[in-house]
DNA sequence: CCAAAAGTGTTGAATTTACACCCATGA
DNA sequence: TCATGGGTGTAAATTCAACACTTTTGG
């Protein structure tokens, strides 16, 4: 599973993949993430984050994107490094440094994602006991997502090409777990210049058809300083 | 210099160490950091961030603290992981993943720091061309320091046990490179509850003796979410 | 016409910013 | 007493939050 090093320190990449999926009955969407079942020790049979060794000729981010594809057949809409976990005893016996990434994928795409005996999607706030220190890792990823949602345009990564303001607001509400004032939300987003109004409206709803918007790609999703997008 | 891995991917730790030192003549303190001269290829003779391989039984943070001690004989007052750099071609020929930490040390301690032929302190904004991608790494560390200075209590890590509000403000000003209103600065800091007034005053100055403050250790320097202090 | 979401307007509160002004000390 | 940084007061400007109100559709 990991890359063996001469002196016993091995390196691996893991990925926390978030999608927003509507629960069948209720209206509120919830954060979900795919886990894989381990088929060897340690923690044989436990659920764990998708991950694996890096290949000699791929960057860390490429390794994360690859193991995202391999476990869910999805392309990431947003991908960012989370943290490198390297405590001595985090992997019983062997010494593993895990560089962890977190990713956001579109809701519609997540619906198409493969799910099988060894890959299953879980609600982010109802996880079982995971292998290694993966519960802590997911907690940290959730914290980062929520923190970043407040000052970035990251929510767009959950949505498709066009979307209504209500959809964008529901993404914020689902992630932050609190209702937002539609009027004030509209003004905040408009002030950020992150969206562009299209002339299309979404028809078929029961009420006044909302305008569709497009993401303004001249505005960065996040400000990562000199690292830019990575 | 690095830990060789079986498949050619090696892992190392580097550290960006910041101190605030008063320039001899002018009043304004400036951000400085120690670099080491490489004594082997690649980049033989170039300046680089202090770093090296991790030992089998030490955590990443411990490795960073150790190589800080080894190059400067200083103890970090603040230590945080910055990023893991792992692009394929960042180290000509061999494949190295560097987990980089950044540290803050007290100004007085930095004055005692060793400096020799192969260790020298540079002004953070006047660096020469460094080995590998270390210029980018320092840029990112600077960005992180400045960003974090605006919403954290991190500035205290540059100061000693007690300090005046003017000293604390000068730390902010030096890092952010802009003057701050003394009156408003005082109120912001007081509102944060991060300082505790002592009954002592700093005498010997040319004017009204300012009160000395102590850091309120019940307030976290930074909010790193579930990771707490690492 | 009615219900409900889309979208606009308005007001008061809270926060930020600028700057006037008094205080206390060394020289 | 004067110059200067320490420290307090205050009012204008800006941002934030709550909510009333108007618009537009499907039924």
Short mmCIF file of C-alpha atoms (C1' of nucleotides) in Angstrom, two decimals:
data_model
loop_
_atom_site.label_atom_id
_atom_site.label_comp_id
_atom_site.label_asym_id
_atom_site.label_seq_id
_atom_site.Cartn_x
_atom_site.Cartn_y
_atom_site.Cartn_z
CA UNK A 1 0.00 0.00 0.00
CA UNK A 2 2.86 2.37 0.72
CA UNK A 3 6.23 3.09 -0.76
CA UNK A 4 8.92 1.37 1.23
CA UNK A 5 11.94 3.47 2.05
CA UNK A 6 15.39 2.26 2.88
CA UNK A 7 15.32 3.48 6.46
CA UNK A 8 11.75 2.46 7.16
CA UNK A 9 10.06 5.83 6.50
CA UNK A 10 7.45 5.43 3.77
CA UNK A 11 5.38 8.04 1.95
CA UNK A 12 1.81 7.88 0.71
CA UNK A 13 -0.98 10.13 -0.49
CA UNK A 14 -4.58 10.07 0.76
CA UNK A 15 -7.58 12.11 -0.33
CA UNK A 16 -10.69 13.39 1.42
CA UNK A 17 -13.35 13.74 -1.28
CA UNK A 18 -16.42 15.81 -0.54
CA UNK A 19 -19.69 15.86 -2.43
CA UNK A 20 -23.03 17.35 -1.57
CA UNK A 21 -25.90 14.93 -2.01
CA UNK A 22 -29.58 15.44 -1.42
CA UNK A 23 -31.02 12.96 1.00
CA UNK A 24 -33.86 11.10 -0.63
CA UNK A 25 -36.69 12.33 1.57
CA UNK A 26 -35.75 15.64 3.21
CA UNK A 27 -34.76 18.72 1.27
CA UNK A 28 -31.46 19.50 2.94
CA UNK A 29 -28.35 18.30 1.12
CA UNK A 30 -25.62 16.78 3.22
CA UNK A 31 -21.86 16.47 2.93
CA UNK A 32 -20.76 13.00 1.94
CA UNK A 33 -17.46 11.34 1.28
CA UNK A 34 -16.33 8.00 -0.15
CA UNK A 35 -14.36 5.53 1.93
CA UNK A 36 -12.69 2.29 0.93
CA UNK A 37 -12.60 -0.91 2.90
CA UNK A 38 -9.15 -2.15 3.75
CA UNK A 39 -8.41 -5.64 2.50
CA UNK A 40 -5.20 -6.19 4.40
CA UNK A 41 -3.71 -5.41 7.80
CA UNK A 42 -3.33 -3.31 9.77
CA UNK A 43 -7.00 -2.41 10.26
CA UNK A 44 -8.08 -5.15 7.84
CA UNK A 45 -11.81 -4.72 7.20
CA UNK A 46 -11.98 -1.14 8.50
CA UNK A 47 -13.03 1.82 6.37
CA UNK A 48 -10.29 4.23 5.37
CA UNK A 49 -9.62 7.21 3.13
CA UNK A 50 -8.69 6.35 -0.44
CA UNK A 51 -4.95 6.51 -0.83
CA UNK A 52 -1.81 4.78 -1.92
CA UNK A 53 1.82 5.21 -2.87
CA UNK A 54 2.99 7.95 -5.19
CA UNK A 55 4.53 7.03 -8.48
CA UNK A 56 8.05 8.10 -9.31
CA UNK A 57 7.05 10.50 -12.09
CA UNK A 58 3.89 12.14 -10.72
CA UNK A 59 3.49 15.13 -8.45
CA UNK A 60 1.71 14.87 -5.11
CA UNK A 61 -1.39 16.60 -6.51
CA UNK A 62 -1.41 14.27 -9.50
CA UNK A 63 -1.21 11.28 -7.20
CA UNK A 64 -4.21 12.57 -5.27
CA UNK A 65 -6.19 13.18 -8.46
CA UNK A 66 -5.29 9.72 -9.68
CA UNK A 67 -6.42 7.92 -6.59
CA UNK A 68 -9.60 9.98 -6.65
CA UNK A 69 -10.23 8.71 -10.18
CA UNK A 70 -9.34 5.16 -9.29
CA UNK A 71 -11.75 4.91 -6.38
CA UNK A 72 -14.68 6.98 -7.63
CA UNK A 73 -14.19 7.45 -11.37
CA UNK A 74 -14.64 11.21 -10.78
CA UNK A 75 -12.65 14.26 -11.77
CA UNK A 76 -11.99 16.75 -8.99
CA UNK A 77 -13.45 20.21 -9.39
CA UNK A 78 -11.23 21.53 -6.67
CA UNK A 79 -8.12 19.96 -5.18
CA UNK A 80 -5.95 21.32 -2.40
CA UNK A 81 -3.31 19.94 -0.12
CA UNK A 82 -4.57 19.54 3.43
CA UNK A 83 -1.64 18.48 5.58
CA UNK A 84 1.20 16.02 5.90
CA UNK A 85 0.62 13.60 8.77
CA UNK A 86 3.80 12.04 10.05
CA UNK A 87 3.53 11.07 13.69
CA UNK A 88 5.71 8.13 14.57
CA UNK A 89 2.99 5.78 15.77
CA UNK A 90 0.14 6.62 13.44
CA UNK A 91 0.49 3.37 11.51
CA UNK A 92 1.05 0.47 13.86
CA UNK A 93 4.51 -0.86 13.23
CA UNK A 94 5.62 0.85 10.06
CA UNK A 95 6.50 4.52 9.74
CA UNK A 96 4.28 6.25 7.16
CA UNK A 97 4.12 9.93 6.23
CA UNK A 98 0.80 10.64 4.51
CA UNK A 99 0.39 13.76 2.42
CA UNK A 100 -3.36 14.33 2.45
CA UNK A 101 -5.37 16.26 -0.14
CA UNK A 102 -8.99 17.29 -0.06
CA UNK A 103 -11.21 17.54 -3.11
CA UNK A 104 -14.63 18.81 -4.07
CA UNK A 105 -16.69 17.14 -6.78
CA UNK A 106 -19.94 18.17 -8.41
CA UNK A 107 -23.13 16.79 -6.94
CA UNK A 108 -24.45 15.38 -10.21
CA UNK A 109 -21.17 13.65 -10.86
CA UNK A 110 -21.15 12.17 -7.41
CA UNK A 111 -24.47 10.52 -8.17
CA UNK A 112 -22.82 8.61 -10.98
CA UNK A 113 -19.95 7.51 -8.78
CA UNK A 114 -19.27 3.86 -8.42
CA UNK A 115 -20.25 2.29 -5.17
CA UNK A 116 -19.54 -1.29 -4.36
CA UNK A 117 -18.62 -3.72 -1.68
CA UNK A 118 -15.32 -1.94 -1.03
CA UNK A 119 -16.28 1.65 -1.80
CA UNK A 120 -19.14 3.38 0.00
CA UNK A 121 -20.27 6.97 0.54
CA UNK A 122 -20.79 8.10 4.14
CA UNK A 123 -22.36 11.20 5.64
CA UNK A 124 -19.46 13.34 6.82
CA UNK A 125 -20.87 13.74 10.31
CA UNK A 126 -21.81 10.10 10.84
CA UNK A 127 -18.59 8.25 10.21
CA UNK A 128 -17.73 4.91 11.75
CA UNK A 129 -14.41 4.36 13.48
CA UNK A 130 -11.86 4.60 10.71
CA UNK A 131 -8.44 3.06 10.21
CA UNK A 132 -5.29 4.83 11.42
CA UNK A 133 -5.81 8.52 12.32
CA UNK A 134 -8.30 9.00 9.53
CA UNK A 135 -11.10 10.27 11.79
CA UNK A 136 -8.85 13.14 12.81
CA UNK A 137 -7.92 13.79 9.20
CA UNK A 138 -11.55 14.02 8.10
CA UNK A 139 -12.34 16.30 11.04
CA UNK A 140 -9.55 18.60 9.99
CA UNK A 141 -10.65 18.55 6.35
CA UNK A 142 -14.17 19.45 7.42
CA UNK A 143 -12.87 22.29 9.53
CA UNK A 144 -10.82 23.59 6.62
CA UNK A 145 -13.75 23.33 4.22
CA UNK A 146 -16.04 25.22 6.60
CA UNK A 147 -13.47 27.86 7.40
CA UNK A 148 -12.65 28.38 3.76
CA UNK A 149 -16.29 28.54 2.77
CA UNK A 150 -16.61 31.77 4.71
CA UNK A 151 -14.00 33.74 2.82
CA UNK A 152 -13.57 31.95 -0.53
CA UNK A 153 -15.61 31.22 -3.62
CA UNK A 154 -15.07 27.53 -3.07
CA UNK A 155 -18.79 26.69 -3.02
CA UNK A 156 -18.89 26.99 -6.80
CA UNK A 157 -16.88 23.78 -7.05
CA UNK A 158 -19.94 21.83 -5.91
CA UNK A 159 -22.10 23.20 -8.71
CA UNK A 160 -22.37 22.82 -12.46
CA UNK A 161 -21.84 25.28 -15.29
CA UNK A 162 -24.88 27.38 -14.42
CA UNK A 163 -26.79 27.62 -11.19
CA UNK A 164 -29.32 29.74 -9.37
CA UNK A 165 -28.52 31.89 -6.38
CA UNK A 166 -30.70 29.66 -4.25
CA UNK A 167 -28.61 26.64 -5.22
CA UNK A 168 -25.42 28.47 -4.35
CA UNK A 169 -26.92 29.55 -1.07
CA UNK A 170 -28.01 26.00 -0.27
CA UNK A 171 -24.42 24.85 -0.73
CA UNK A 172 -23.28 27.38 1.83
CA UNK A 173 -26.09 26.45 4.19
CA UNK A 174 -25.39 22.72 3.93
CA UNK A 175 -21.69 23.13 4.60
CA UNK A 176 -22.02 25.73 7.33
CA UNK A 177 -25.09 24.07 8.85
CA UNK A 178 -26.98 27.28 9.36
CA UNK A 179 -29.59 29.22 7.40
CA UNK A 180 -28.51 32.34 5.54
CA UNK A 181 -30.62 35.36 4.72
CA UNK A 182 -31.37 35.15 0.98
CA UNK A 183 -31.37 38.93 0.52
CA UNK A 184 -28.07 39.52 2.27
CA UNK A 185 -26.50 36.45 0.67
CA UNK A 186 -27.35 37.78 -2.77
CA UNK A 187 -25.71 41.10 -2.05
CA UNK A 188 -22.56 39.55 -0.60
CA UNK A 189 -22.08 37.32 -3.63
CA UNK A 190 -22.83 40.10 -6.08
CA UNK A 191 -20.35 42.36 -4.32
CA UNK A 192 -17.66 39.70 -4.71
CA UNK A 193 -18.03 39.82 -8.50
CA UNK A 194 -17.72 36.03 -8.53
CA UNK A 195 -20.86 35.41 -10.57
CA UNK A 196 -22.09 36.57 -13.95
CA UNK A 197 -25.78 36.79 -14.70
CA UNK A 198 -26.95 34.92 -17.78
CA UNK A 199 -30.13 35.77 -19.66
CA UNK A 200 -31.55 32.34 -18.97
CA UNK A 201 -34.00 31.49 -16.23
CA UNK A 202 -34.74 28.16 -14.68
CA UNK A 203 -38.30 27.25 -15.62
CA UNK A 204 -40.40 24.37 -14.40
CA UNK A 205 -40.36 25.36 -10.76
CA UNK A 206 -43.55 26.10 -8.93
CA UNK A 207 -42.86 29.79 -8.49
CA UNK A 208 -41.14 32.75 -10.08
CA UNK A 209 -38.33 31.38 -12.28
CA UNK A 210 -34.93 32.29 -10.88
CA UNK A 211 -32.16 33.67 -13.03
CA UNK A 212 -29.26 31.41 -13.89
CA UNK A 213 -25.71 32.53 -13.16
CA UNK A 214 -22.32 31.48 -14.37
CA UNK A 215 -19.05 31.52 -12.46
CA UNK A 216 -16.76 34.44 -13.22
CA UNK A 217 -13.53 32.61 -13.97
CA UNK A 218 -11.48 35.79 -13.76
CA UNK A 219 -11.98 35.60 -9.99
CA UNK A 220 -9.88 32.99 -8.23
CA UNK A 221 -11.79 30.43 -6.21
CA UNK A 222 -9.35 30.87 -3.35
CA UNK A 223 -6.35 32.99 -2.53
CA UNK A 224 -3.45 30.64 -1.93
CA UNK A 225 -0.86 33.35 -2.21
CA UNK A 226 2.30 32.55 -4.17
CA UNK A 227 1.24 28.95 -4.62
CA UNK A 228 -1.65 30.00 -6.78
CA UNK A 229 -3.72 27.04 -7.78
CA UNK A 230 -2.10 23.78 -6.90
CA UNK B 1 21.03 15.12 2.76
CA UNK B 2 17.84 13.18 2.17
CA UNK B 3 16.45 9.83 3.06
CA UNK B 4 16.77 7.45 0.16
CA UNK B 5 13.74 5.39 -0.68
CA UNK B 6 13.64 2.13 -2.51
CA UNK B 7 11.74 3.50 -5.51
CA UNK B 8 13.63 6.76 -5.73
CA UNK B 9 11.21 8.99 -3.81
CA UNK B 10 12.95 10.54 -0.82
CA UNK B 11 11.56 12.60 2.04
CA UNK B 12 13.10 15.52 3.90
CA UNK B 13 12.13 18.34 6.25
CA UNK B 14 13.05 22.00 5.80
CA UNK B 15 12.32 24.99 8.01
CA UNK B 16 11.74 28.67 7.37
CA UNK B 17 12.83 30.47 10.54
CA UNK B 18 11.70 34.05 11.05
CA UNK B 19 13.09 36.54 13.51
CA UNK B 20 12.58 40.26 13.81
CA UNK B 21 15.81 42.18 14.12
CA UNK B 22 16.39 45.88 14.48
CA UNK B 23 18.64 47.25 11.80
CA UNK B 24 21.59 48.92 13.41
CA UNK B 25 20.91 52.44 12.23
CA UNK B 26 17.23 52.91 11.41
CA UNK B 27 14.44 52.25 13.90
CA UNK B 28 12.31 49.87 11.90
CA UNK B 29 12.81 46.19 12.64
CA UNK B 30 12.91 43.85 9.68
CA UNK B 31 12.08 40.21 9.11
CA UNK B 32 15.15 38.06 8.84
CA UNK B 33 15.80 34.40 8.32
CA UNK B 34 18.83 32.12 8.49
CA UNK B 35 20.07 30.24 5.45
CA UNK B 36 22.76 27.62 5.14
CA UNK B 37 25.28 27.30 2.37
CA UNK B 38 25.16 24.02 0.53
CA UNK B 39 28.43 22.11 0.58
CA UNK B 40 27.52 19.52 -2.03
CA UNK B 41 25.64 19.28 -5.30
CA UNK B 42 23.14 20.01 -6.63
CA UNK B 43 23.37 23.77 -6.08
CA UNK B 44 26.75 23.42 -4.37
CA UNK B 45 27.65 26.80 -2.89
CA UNK B 46 24.12 28.23 -3.06
CA UNK B 47 22.17 29.34 -0.03
CA UNK B 48 19.28 27.13 1.02
CA UNK B 49 16.79 26.61 3.81
CA UNK B 50 18.04 24.55 6.72
CA UNK B 51 16.80 21.00 6.36
CA UNK B 52 17.63 17.37 6.27
CA UNK B 53 16.30 13.86 6.52
CA UNK B 54 13.89 12.79 9.23
CA UNK B 55 14.95 10.22 11.73
CA UNK B 56 13.03 6.99 12.08
CA UNK B 57 11.69 7.73 15.55
CA UNK B 58 10.89 11.45 15.39
CA UNK B 59 7.76 13.23 14.19
CA UNK B 60 7.86 15.75 11.36
CA UNK B 61 7.52 18.66 13.78
CA UNK B 62 10.31 17.24 15.94
CA UNK B 63 12.54 16.97 12.90
CA UNK B 64 11.87 20.61 12.08
CA UNK B 65 12.60 21.69 15.65
CA UNK B 66 15.78 19.66 15.65
CA UNK B 67 17.14 21.12 12.45
CA UNK B 68 16.26 24.56 13.76
CA UNK B 69 18.34 23.84 16.85
CA UNK B 70 21.17 22.38 14.84
CA UNK B 71 21.55 25.36 12.53
CA UNK B 72 20.81 28.25 14.88
CA UNK B 73 21.00 26.86 18.44
CA UNK B 74 17.54 28.39 19.00
CA UNK B 75 14.29 27.03 20.39
CA UNK B 76 11.21 27.82 18.33
CA UNK B 77 8.56 29.93 19.98
CA UNK B 78 6.06 28.96 17.36
CA UNK B 79 6.25 26.10 14.88
CA UNK B 80 3.71 25.20 12.21
CA UNK B 81 3.68 23.04 9.15
CA UNK B 82 3.70 25.10 5.96
CA UNK B 83 3.33 22.72 3.04
CA UNK B 84 4.65 19.57 1.47
CA UNK B 85 6.47 20.30 -1.78
CA UNK B 86 6.65 17.34 -4.07
CA UNK B 87 6.88 18.35 -7.69
CA UNK B 88 8.74 15.85 -9.81
CA UNK B 89 11.52 18.12 -11.02
CA UNK B 90 12.11 20.31 -8.00
CA UNK B 91 15.42 18.66 -7.19
CA UNK B 92 17.44 18.07 -10.32
CA UNK B 93 17.74 14.36 -10.82
CA UNK B 94 16.47 12.87 -7.60
CA UNK B 95 12.86 12.89 -6.46
CA UNK B 96 12.48 14.63 -3.10
CA UNK B 97 9.33 15.45 -1.16
CA UNK B 98 10.06 18.21 1.34
CA UNK B 99 7.73 18.79 4.26
CA UNK B 100 8.37 22.41 5.16
CA UNK B 101 7.75 24.03 8.54
CA UNK B 102 7.91 27.67 9.50
CA UNK B 103 9.01 28.93 12.89
CA UNK B 104 9.11 32.15 14.85
CA UNK B 105 11.86 32.89 17.35
CA UNK B 106 12.28 35.71 19.82
CA UNK B 107 14.24 38.70 18.72
CA UNK B 108 16.65 38.66 21.65
CA UNK B 109 17.35 35.00 21.10
CA UNK B 110 18.00 35.60 17.44
CA UNK B 111 20.71 38.06 18.39
CA UNK B 112 22.56 35.27 20.15
CA UNK B 113 22.21 32.95 17.22
CA UNK B 114 25.28 31.48 15.70
CA UNK B 115 26.38 32.90 12.42
CA UNK B 116 29.34 31.57 10.52
CA UNK B 117 30.72 30.88 7.11
CA UNK B 118 27.92 28.46 6.32
CA UNK B 119 25.03 30.03 8.26
CA UNK B 120 23.97 33.60 7.64
CA UNK B 121 20.87 35.70 8.36
CA UNK B 122 19.25 37.47 5.41
CA UNK B 123 16.54 40.11 5.20
CA UNK B 124 13.40 38.29 4.09
CA UNK B 125 12.75 40.68 1.23
CA UNK B 126 16.32 40.78 -0.09
CA UNK B 127 17.13 37.17 -0.68
CA UNK B 128 19.64 35.97 -3.26
CA UNK B 129 18.75 33.24 -5.72
CA UNK B 130 18.31 30.15 -3.55
CA UNK B 131 18.77 26.46 -4.25
CA UNK B 132 15.88 24.34 -5.53
CA UNK B 133 12.43 25.99 -5.22
CA UNK B 134 13.36 27.64 -1.94
CA UNK B 135 12.60 31.16 -3.13
CA UNK B 136 9.01 30.09 -3.75
CA UNK B 137 8.88 28.39 -0.37
CA UNK B 138 10.03 31.50 1.46
CA UNK B 139 7.55 33.61 -0.47
CA UNK B 140 4.76 31.31 0.58
CA UNK B 141 5.91 31.30 4.20
CA UNK B 142 5.96 35.10 4.16
CA UNK B 143 2.46 35.19 2.72
CA UNK B 144 1.25 32.79 5.40
CA UNK B 145 2.91 34.79 8.17
CA UNK B 146 1.38 38.04 6.96
CA UNK B 147 -2.05 36.54 6.42
CA UNK B 148 -2.03 34.90 9.81
CA UNK B 149 -0.82 38.04 11.52
CA UNK B 150 -4.14 39.68 10.69
CA UNK B 151 -6.37 37.24 12.50
CA UNK B 152 -4.13 35.46 15.02
CA UNK B 153 -2.16 36.30 18.14
CA UNK B 154 0.97 35.03 16.46
CA UNK B 155 2.91 38.28 16.94
CA UNK B 156 3.46 37.42 20.59
CA UNK B 157 5.85 34.67 19.51
CA UNK B 158 8.37 37.33 18.50
CA UNK B 159 8.38 38.90 21.95
CA UNK B 160 9.59 38.01 25.42
CA UNK B 161 7.74 37.36 28.65
CA UNK B 162 6.60 40.97 29.05
CA UNK B 163 6.30 43.69 26.46
CA UNK B 164 4.77 47.08 25.85
CA UNK B 165 1.89 47.71 23.49
CA UNK B 166 4.21 49.76 21.30
CA UNK B 167 6.54 46.77 20.96
CA UNK B 168 3.66 44.52 20.01
CA UNK B 169 2.43 47.08 17.54
CA UNK B 170 5.89 47.41 16.01
CA UNK B 171 5.91 43.67 15.39
CA UNK B 172 2.67 43.97 13.47
CA UNK B 173 3.94 46.98 11.56
CA UNK B 174 7.21 45.33 10.62
CA UNK B 175 5.52 42.18 9.36
CA UNK B 176 2.64 43.91 7.59
CA UNK B 177 4.82 46.73 6.32
CA UNK B 178 2.34 49.46 7.10
CA UNK B 179 1.79 51.81 10.04
CA UNK B 180 -1.04 51.09 12.44
CA UNK B 181 -2.99 53.60 14.50
CA UNK B 182 -1.74 53.22 18.09
CA UNK B 183 -5.12 54.06 19.59
CA UNK B 184 -7.10 51.62 17.49
CA UNK B 185 -4.43 48.94 17.79
CA UNK B 186 -4.66 49.12 21.56
CA UNK B 187 -8.41 48.65 21.50
CA UNK B 188 -8.29 45.74 19.08
CA UNK B 189 -5.74 43.87 21.18
CA UNK B 190 -7.55 44.62 24.41
CA UNK B 191 -10.80 43.39 22.91
CA UNK B 192 -9.14 40.10 21.98
CA UNK B 193 -8.33 39.42 25.65
CA UNK B 194 -4.92 38.17 24.53
CA UNK B 195 -2.91 40.35 26.90
CA UNK B 196 -2.88 40.86 30.64
CA UNK B 197 -1.74 44.14 32.14
CA UNK B 198 1.01 43.92 34.74
CA UNK B 199 1.63 46.55 37.37
CA UNK B 200 5.11 47.18 36.02
CA UNK B 201 6.09 49.99 33.72
CA UNK B 202 9.09 50.24 31.46
CA UNK B 203 11.27 53.02 32.78
CA UNK B 204 14.35 54.51 31.21
CA UNK B 205 12.63 55.72 28.06
CA UNK B 206 12.64 59.36 27.18
CA UNK B 207 8.91 59.84 27.73
CA UNK B 208 5.97 58.60 29.72
CA UNK B 209 6.78 55.05 30.83
CA UNK B 210 4.54 52.53 29.10
CA UNK B 211 2.82 49.73 30.96
CA UNK B 212 4.16 46.21 30.55
CA UNK B 213 1.84 43.41 29.48
CA UNK B 214 1.99 39.66 29.64
CA UNK B 215 0.51 37.17 27.20
CA UNK B 216 -2.76 35.57 28.29
CA UNK B 217 -1.92 31.91 27.85
CA UNK B 218 -5.57 30.89 28.11
CA UNK B 219 -6.01 32.33 24.62
CA UNK B 220 -4.65 30.19 21.81
CA UNK B 221 -2.11 31.85 19.56
CA UNK B 222 -3.88 30.47 16.52
CA UNK B 223 -6.96 28.45 15.72
CA UNK B 224 -5.83 25.35 13.90
CA UNK B 225 -9.10 23.55 14.38
CA UNK B 226 -8.94 19.87 15.30
CA UNK B 227 -5.17 19.83 14.94
CA UNK B 228 -4.77 22.15 17.88
CA UNK B 229 -1.16 23.06 18.40
CA UNK B 230 1.14 20.92 16.34
"C1'" DC C 1 -56.67 35.04 -6.97
"C1'" DC C 2 -53.40 32.61 -3.86
"C1'" DA C 3 -49.10 30.69 -2.21
"C1'" DA C 4 -44.38 30.86 -2.35
"C1'" DA C 5 -39.95 31.82 -3.96
"C1'" DA C 6 -37.35 35.68 -6.50
"C1'" DG C 7 -35.65 39.89 -5.96
"C1'" DT C 8 -35.36 45.06 -4.01
"C1'" DG C 9 -35.38 48.57 -0.32
"C1'" DT C 10 -34.67 50.39 4.19
"C1'" DT C 11 -33.39 50.92 8.79
"C1'" DG C 12 -30.76 50.31 13.12
"C1'" DA C 13 -26.75 48.05 15.13
"C1'" DA C 14 -22.15 46.96 15.17
"C1'" DT C 15 -17.69 47.68 13.66
"C1'" DT C 16 -13.90 50.29 11.63
"C1'" DT C 17 -11.31 54.47 10.92
"C1'" DA C 18 -9.61 58.93 11.61
"C1'" DC C 19 -8.08 62.13 14.55
"C1'" DA C 20 -8.51 65.43 18.57
"C1'" DC C 21 -6.89 65.76 23.00
"C1'" DC C 22 -5.09 64.92 27.75
"C1'" DC C 23 -1.24 62.54 30.61
"C1'" DA C 24 3.35 61.67 32.33
"C1'" DT C 25 8.03 61.56 31.96
"C1'" DG C 26 13.26 62.91 30.81
"C1'" DA C 27 15.91 66.39 29.56
"C1'" DT D 1 8.57 73.92 30.12
"C1'" DC D 2 8.87 71.46 26.12
"C1'" DA D 3 8.92 67.54 23.13
"C1'" DT D 4 7.19 63.13 22.64
"C1'" DG D 5 5.22 58.84 23.05
"C1'" DG D 6 1.45 56.76 26.26
"C1'" DG D 7 -3.19 56.54 26.66
"C1'" DT D 8 -8.51 58.08 26.31
"C1'" DG D 9 -12.57 60.02 23.88
"C1'" DT D 10 -15.52 60.60 20.11
"C1'" DA D 11 -17.77 61.13 15.83
"C1'" DA D 12 -18.10 59.98 10.89
"C1'" DA D 13 -17.96 56.22 7.61
"C1'" DT D 14 -18.57 51.76 6.47
"C1'" DT D 15 -20.24 47.21 6.91
"C1'" DC D 16 -23.57 43.87 8.75
"C1'" DA D 17 -28.12 41.99 9.96
"C1'" DA D 18 -32.96 41.90 10.18
"C1'" DC D 19 -37.00 42.22 7.92
"C1'" DA D 20 -40.73 44.70 5.20
"C1'" DC D 21 -42.18 44.86 0.72
"C1'" DT D 22 -42.81 44.22 -4.31
"C1'" DT D 23 -42.54 40.90 -8.40
"C1'" DT D 24 -43.52 36.82 -10.97
"C1'" DT D 25 -44.70 32.47 -11.75
"C1'" DG D 26 -47.77 27.72 -11.33
"C1'" DG D 27 -51.84 26.08 -9.90
#
